[in-house]
Short mmCIF file of C-alpha atoms in Angstrom, two decimals:
data_model
loop_
_atom_site.label_atom_id
_atom_site.label_comp_id
_atom_site.label_asym_id
_atom_site.label_seq_id
_atom_site.Cartn_x
_atom_site.Cartn_y
_atom_site.Cartn_z
CA MET A 1 0.04 0.13 0.22
CA ILE A 2 1.33 3.46 -0.87
CA ARG A 3 -0.70 6.35 0.36
CA GLY A 4 0.47 10.05 0.51
CA ASN A 5 -0.97 13.27 2.81
CA VAL A 6 -0.44 15.96 0.29
CA THR A 7 -1.01 19.24 -0.88
CA VAL A 8 -1.81 19.97 -4.81
CA CYS A 9 -2.10 22.83 -6.70
CA GLY A 10 -3.36 22.59 -10.10
CA VAL A 11 -6.13 23.54 -12.98
CA ILE A 12 -9.76 22.11 -12.84
CA ASP A 13 -9.58 19.67 -16.11
CA ARG A 14 -12.97 18.29 -15.50
CA ALA A 15 -16.01 20.17 -13.78
CA ALA A 16 -17.27 19.38 -10.34
CA THR A 17 -20.34 17.52 -10.42
CA LEU A 18 -22.17 15.28 -7.89
CA LYS A 19 -22.46 11.46 -7.61
CA THR A 20 -23.11 9.01 -5.45
CA ASN A 21 -21.07 6.10 -4.30
CA LYS A 22 -22.34 1.79 -3.74
CA LYS A 23 -24.16 3.12 -1.11
CA GLY A 24 -26.20 5.89 -2.24
CA GLU A 25 -24.22 8.69 -0.58
CA PRO A 26 -23.28 11.61 -2.51
CA PHE A 27 -20.09 12.89 -3.13
CA THR A 28 -18.25 15.71 -5.49
CA SER A 29 -16.00 14.41 -8.05
CA PHE A 30 -13.71 16.23 -10.70
CA SER A 31 -10.13 16.10 -11.94
CA ILE A 32 -7.22 18.44 -11.93
CA LYS A 33 -4.50 18.97 -14.22
CA LEU A 34 -0.62 20.08 -13.10
CA ASN A 35 2.87 19.79 -14.96
CA LEU A 36 5.38 17.62 -12.70
CA PRO A 37 9.31 18.24 -13.73
CA GLN A 38 10.86 15.61 -16.01
CA SER A 39 14.22 14.43 -15.01
CA SER A 40 15.58 15.40 -18.73
CA GLY A 41 14.20 19.06 -17.99
CA GLY A 42 10.97 20.80 -18.27
CA ALA A 43 7.71 19.30 -17.57
CA LYS A 44 4.81 16.92 -18.25
CA ALA A 45 1.11 17.08 -17.86
CA CYS A 46 -0.08 14.97 -14.86
CA TRP A 47 -3.91 14.19 -14.30
CA ILE A 48 -5.35 13.95 -11.03
CA SER A 49 -9.06 12.38 -10.18
CA VAL A 50 -10.72 14.01 -7.11
CA SER A 51 -13.22 12.97 -4.59
CA LYS A 52 -14.75 14.97 -1.83
CA ASP A 53 -17.82 15.06 0.58
CA ALA A 54 -20.44 16.57 -1.28
CA ILE A 55 -20.91 20.16 -1.74
CA SER A 56 -23.92 22.79 -2.65
CA GLN A 57 -24.95 23.33 -6.02
CA GLU A 58 -24.01 26.91 -5.57
CA GLU A 59 -20.21 25.84 -4.93
CA LEU A 60 -20.20 23.18 -7.67
CA ARG A 61 -20.55 26.32 -10.07
CA LEU A 62 -17.38 27.70 -8.54
CA PHE A 63 -14.99 24.83 -9.46
CA ILE A 64 -15.35 24.65 -13.14
CA PRO A 65 -12.39 23.98 -15.83
CA GLY A 66 -9.88 26.54 -16.06
CA VAL A 67 -10.13 27.53 -12.17
CA ARG A 68 -7.01 27.06 -10.24
CA VAL A 69 -7.40 25.13 -7.20
CA GLU A 70 -5.31 24.24 -4.02
CA ILE A 71 -6.15 20.76 -2.51
CA GLN A 72 -5.23 18.80 0.85
CA GLY A 73 -6.13 15.30 1.28
CA GLY A 74 -4.59 11.77 0.85
CA LEU A 75 -3.12 10.56 -1.90
CA SER A 76 -3.47 6.77 -3.64
CA PHE A 77 -1.71 5.23 -6.51
CA HIS A 78 -3.05 2.22 -8.24
CA LYS A 79 -0.81 0.73 -11.39
CA ASP A 80 -2.57 -0.36 -14.49
CA LYS A 81 0.05 -2.39 -17.01
CA GLU A 82 3.00 0.81 -17.00
CA GLN A 83 0.54 3.68 -15.89
CA ILE A 84 0.20 4.84 -12.37
CA TYR A 85 -3.24 6.45 -11.67
CA LEU A 86 -3.59 9.16 -8.56
CA ASN A 87 -6.46 9.30 -6.86
CA LEU A 88 -7.05 12.15 -4.08
CA SER A 89 -9.35 12.03 -1.48
CA ALA A 90 -9.94 15.95 -0.51
CA THR A 91 -10.44 16.84 2.93
CA ASN A 92 -10.01 20.66 2.01
CA LEU A 93 -10.78 22.57 -1.05
CA GLN A 94 -10.33 25.96 -2.30
CA GLN A 95 -9.94 28.58 -4.87
CA THR A 96 -6.26 29.85 -5.50
CA GLU A 97 -4.71 32.76 -7.19
CA TYR A 98 -4.14 31.71 -11.13
CA SER A 99 -0.34 32.73 -10.55
CA ARG A 100 0.20 29.86 -8.30
CA ALA A 101 2.85 27.42 -9.41
CA ASP A 102 1.61 23.78 -10.09
CA GLN A 103 2.18 21.90 -6.81
CA LEU A 104 2.34 18.28 -5.63
CA THR A 105 4.13 17.72 -2.13
CA GLY A 106 3.66 16.06 1.16
CA GLU A 107 4.54 13.06 3.28
CA LEU A 108 4.43 9.37 1.77
CA ASP A 109 3.22 6.24 3.98
CA PHE A 110 4.87 3.22 2.31
CA TYR A 111 4.09 -0.65 3.14
CA GLY A 112 6.04 -3.01 0.77
CA VAL A 113 9.18 -5.01 0.06
CA LEU A 114 12.81 -4.53 -0.69
CA GLY A 115 13.10 -4.65 -4.79
CA SER A 116 17.17 -4.40 -4.05
CA ALA A 117 19.55 -4.18 -1.15
CA PRO A 118 20.61 -1.12 0.39
CA GLU A 119 23.72 0.71 -1.43
CA THR A 120 25.72 3.52 0.27
CA ARG A 121 26.97 6.31 -2.04
CA THR A 122 28.53 9.64 -1.65
CA ASP A 123 26.88 13.02 -2.57
CA LYS A 124 29.25 16.14 -4.32
CA LYS A 125 30.03 17.26 -0.61
CA GLY A 126 31.53 13.98 0.36
CA ASN A 127 28.60 12.98 2.60
CA PRO A 128 27.48 9.30 2.71
CA TYR A 129 23.75 8.18 2.07
CA ILE A 130 22.15 4.97 1.25
CA CYS A 131 19.64 4.16 -1.47
CA PHE A 132 17.29 1.43 -2.51
CA SER A 133 14.31 0.71 -4.33
CA ALA A 134 10.89 -0.97 -3.05
CA TYR A 135 7.70 -2.26 -4.17
CA SER A 136 3.86 -2.12 -3.30
CA SER A 137 1.40 -4.58 -5.32
CA GLU A 138 -1.78 -4.97 -6.00
CA MET A 139 -4.29 -7.30 -7.85
CA VAL A 140 -5.64 -5.78 -11.04
CA GLY A 141 -7.85 -8.15 -12.39
CA GLU A 142 -6.10 -11.51 -12.74
CA GLU A 143 -2.66 -10.24 -12.57
CA ARG A 144 -0.39 -8.61 -10.06
CA ALA A 145 0.76 -4.67 -10.84
CA PHE A 146 3.90 -3.59 -9.01
CA THR A 147 4.55 0.32 -8.09
CA TRP A 148 7.88 1.06 -7.33
CA VAL A 149 9.79 3.85 -5.28
CA ARG A 150 12.89 4.82 -5.05
CA PHE A 151 14.36 5.63 -1.55
CA ILE A 152 17.18 7.73 -0.05
CA GLN A 153 18.57 8.32 3.31
CA PHE A 154 21.21 10.63 4.65
CA SER A 155 21.58 9.37 8.08
CA LYS A 156 22.72 5.86 9.62
CA PRO A 157 19.73 3.27 8.64
CA GLU A 158 17.51 2.61 11.45
CA ILE A 159 17.24 -1.00 10.71
CA GLU A 160 21.10 -2.70 9.62
CA THR A 161 19.50 -5.86 8.63
CA LEU A 162 17.79 -4.55 5.73
CA VAL A 163 18.02 -6.87 2.70
CA LYS A 164 16.55 -7.56 -0.51
CA GLY A 165 12.93 -9.03 0.19
CA SER A 166 12.74 -7.41 3.74
CA HIS A 167 8.93 -6.23 4.51
CA VAL A 168 9.29 -2.44 5.19
CA HIS A 169 7.03 0.18 6.50
CA ILE A 170 8.68 3.72 5.52
CA THR A 171 7.35 7.32 5.99
CA GLY A 172 8.81 9.99 3.87
CA THR A 173 8.71 13.25 1.49
CA LEU A 174 7.00 12.46 -1.47
CA ASP A 175 9.14 13.47 -4.72
CA ALA A 176 6.88 12.56 -8.32
CA GLN A 177 8.81 13.67 -11.41
CA TYR A 178 8.57 11.91 -14.95
CA TYR A 179 11.40 9.80 -16.64
CA ASN A 180 11.02 9.04 -20.18
CA SER A 181 7.32 9.44 -20.01
CA LYS A 182 6.83 7.57 -16.94
CA LEU A 183 5.99 8.64 -13.64
CA ASN A 184 8.17 7.85 -10.93
CA LEU A 185 7.75 8.28 -7.08
CA ASN A 186 10.93 9.02 -5.10
CA SER A 187 11.20 9.62 -1.28
CA ARG A 188 13.65 10.67 1.42
CA ILE A 189 13.26 8.44 4.47
CA LYS A 190 11.99 9.68 7.97
CA SER A 191 11.31 6.51 9.61
CA ILE A 192 11.64 2.79 8.48
CA GLU A 193 10.56 -0.11 10.45
CA PRO A 194 10.05 -3.76 9.58
CA TRP A 195 6.73 -4.75 8.68
CA GLU A 196 4.96 -7.79 9.23
CA LYS A 197 2.44 -8.33 6.08
CA LYS A 198 -0.47 -9.85 8.26
CA ASN A 199 -0.45 -6.25 10.18
CA GLN A 200 -0.98 -4.43 6.73
CA PRO A 201 -3.55 -1.93 7.26
CA GLU A 202 -5.12 -3.22 3.46
CA GLN A 203 -4.51 -6.37 1.33
CA GLN A 204 -1.37 -6.02 -0.65
#
């Protein structure tokens, strides 16, 4: 499972409408578009589907295509084939100045498996750091999809027995950018601890 507690700033791409969930409860649904950086320079458009508790018809008229908004909430990541889809459950929604830059920042909450052993490297200033990749998986139809995150830590690891295949729970920063037109997720670790799969918050 991968979740983000984020702040997003972008432009509404699909107007806000009222829908009903499987329980018949109304909610607000729309999508936003923002540009995320590319590793090769420049930026690439990214779309996020947003849902929120139902708002009034009067408020709906405020959130139409072209309006720039700032949103706080919980971000989920779903992999289908090679595409990562972003879904945001909003806790706060407001219009903002059109001059505001696009933004996707926040913290990452990750439950998954190390796909590579931690590797020690040195930055340009001679400071050591540790990096590794880990994945979270989910069933998509009859196939299992894997979403990878690249982690980095500039202090001594809290777990010295990390090896490829270790199950971990990691919290850290969220850094999303495109590489060769594919969305990459990166994180600077704040905390890391062993994770027993039976104690996962949701089925992996």
